[in-house]
Coordinates of C-alpha atoms in Angstrom, one line a residue:
M1 CA 0.1 0.1 -0.1
S2 CA 1.3 3.4 -0.7
D3 CA 1.1 6.5 1.1
E4 CA 1.7 9.0 -2.1
K5 CA -1.3 11.6 -2.2
P6 CA -2.6 12.4 -5.5
P7 CA -1.3 15.6 -6.7
L8 CA -3.3 18.8 -6.2
S9 CA -5.9 20.0 -8.4
P10 CA -5.2 23.5 -10.0
E11 CA -8.2 24.7 -7.6
E12 CA -6.9 23.0 -4.7
Q13 CA -3.4 24.8 -5.4
D14 CA -4.6 28.1 -5.5
E15 CA -6.6 27.4 -2.2
L16 CA -3.6 26.5 -0.4
L17 CA -1.8 29.4 -2.3
A18 CA -4.4 31.7 -0.8
A19 CA -4.4 30.0 2.7
E20 CA -0.6 30.8 3.2
L21 CA -0.7 34.0 1.7
A22 CA -3.5 35.2 4.1
L23 CA -1.4 33.5 6.8
G24 CA 1.9 35.2 5.8
L25 CA 3.8 32.3 5.4
I26 CA 5.0 33.2 1.7
E27 CA 7.4 36.0 1.5
G28 CA 9.7 37.4 -0.9
D29 CA 9.2 37.2 -4.8
E30 CA 6.7 34.3 -4.5
A31 CA 4.6 36.8 -2.3
Q32 CA 5.0 39.6 -4.8
A33 CA 4.1 37.4 -7.8
L34 CA 0.8 36.3 -6.2
M35 CA 0.1 40.0 -5.0
A36 CA 0.3 41.0 -8.9
R37 CA -1.9 38.0 -9.7
L38 CA -4.7 39.6 -7.4
A39 CA -5.0 42.4 -9.9
T40 CA -5.5 39.9 -12.8
D41 CA -7.2 36.7 -11.2
A42 CA -10.7 37.6 -9.5
G43 CA -11.0 34.0 -8.4
F44 CA -7.8 34.0 -6.4
A45 CA -8.6 37.2 -4.9
E46 CA -12.0 36.1 -3.8
R47 CA -9.9 33.1 -2.3
L48 CA -7.6 35.4 -0.6
R49 CA -10.3 37.5 0.8
D50 CA -11.9 34.5 2.0
W51 CA -9.2 33.4 3.9
Q52 CA -8.5 36.5 5.2
S53 CA -12.1 36.9 6.7
R54 CA -11.6 33.2 8.3
T55 CA -8.2 33.9 10.0
A56 CA -8.9 37.8 11.3
G57 CA -10.2 36.5 14.4
I58 CA -7.2 34.3 15.4
A59 CA -5.2 37.1 16.5
E60 CA -7.8 38.7 18.7
E61 CA -8.0 35.7 20.9
L62 CA -4.3 35.5 21.7
T63 CA -3.1 37.3 24.7
P64 CA 0.4 39.1 23.9
V65 CA 3.2 37.9 25.9
M66 CA 6.3 39.6 26.4
P67 CA 9.4 37.2 26.0
P68 CA 11.9 37.2 28.6
A69 CA 14.9 40.0 27.8
R70 CA 17.3 36.9 27.2
A71 CA 15.2 35.5 24.5
R72 CA 15.1 39.3 22.7
Q73 CA 18.4 39.9 23.2
R74 CA 19.0 36.3 21.4
I75 CA 16.9 37.4 18.8
R76 CA 18.4 40.9 18.1
E77 CA 21.9 38.9 18.0
E78 CA 20.8 36.1 15.3
L79 CA 19.7 39.2 13.5
G80 CA 22.8 41.1 13.6
L81 CA 21.1 44.0 15.2
A82 CA 23.2 44.1 18.5
T83 CA 25.8 42.6 20.6
A84 CA 25.3 41.0 24.1
P85 CA 25.3 43.3 26.9
L86 CA 28.9 43.2 28.3
S87 CA 30.1 40.9 25.6
E88 CA 33.1 43.2 25.1
T89 CA 35.0 44.7 28.2
L90 CA 34.7 48.5 28.5
D91 CA 38.5 48.7 28.5
S92 CA 38.5 47.5 25.0
R93 CA 36.6 50.6 24.0
I94 CA 38.7 52.9 25.7
H95 CA 41.4 54.7 24.0
W96 CA 44.9 55.3 26.0
W97 CA 44.0 58.9 25.9
Q98 CA 40.7 58.6 27.5
R99 CA 42.2 56.6 30.7
P100 CA 41.8 58.8 33.8
G101 CA 45.6 58.8 34.5
A102 CA 46.6 59.5 30.7
L103 CA 46.2 63.0 30.9
L104 CA 48.0 63.5 34.1
A105 CA 51.1 61.0 32.6
V106 CA 51.2 63.4 29.4
L107 CA 51.6 66.5 31.4
V108 CA 54.0 65.0 33.8
A109 CA 56.3 64.2 30.4
V110 CA 55.7 67.4 28.9
I111 CA 57.1 69.4 32.4
A112 CA 59.9 66.8 32.4
I113 CA 61.1 67.7 28.8
L114 CA 60.5 71.2 29.3
A115 CA 62.7 71.4 32.6
A116 CA 65.3 69.5 30.9
I117 CA 65.6 71.7 28.1
W118 CA 65.5 74.7 30.3
L119 CA 68.5 73.3 32.7
L120 CA 70.7 72.6 29.6

C-alpha cells in the first residue's frame, strides 16, 4: 500500500496558496508574484479574501506575552542587530588618551622635557 497522495488540482493549489498568503507564510518574490496576480485573477483574489476573513479573528483570541529579555537579546544577536551586553569589556572600547591617568602622564612628561631643555 502506498502513502502517496494524489497531486493537487489547480483549484486546490490556489486554495493552498491563498491560505498561506493570508497567514503570511509566503515571502519574497513568490509573495510579490501572488500579490500581482490578485489584480488579474478575480477568483484567486476572492479566495484570499475568504481566507483573510476566516483568519482575522485568530489574533484577537491570543493574549500578548512579552518574551524574556534573554530571548529578545538572542534574537537581536542572531539578526545581527546588537551585541550581547558586556560581551566586550569596557576597557577595549576606551582609547589610551581617554583613561583617567593618561592626561596626567602626558603633562608630567611635557614638564619633564621642558625642565630638561631649560636646565641645559
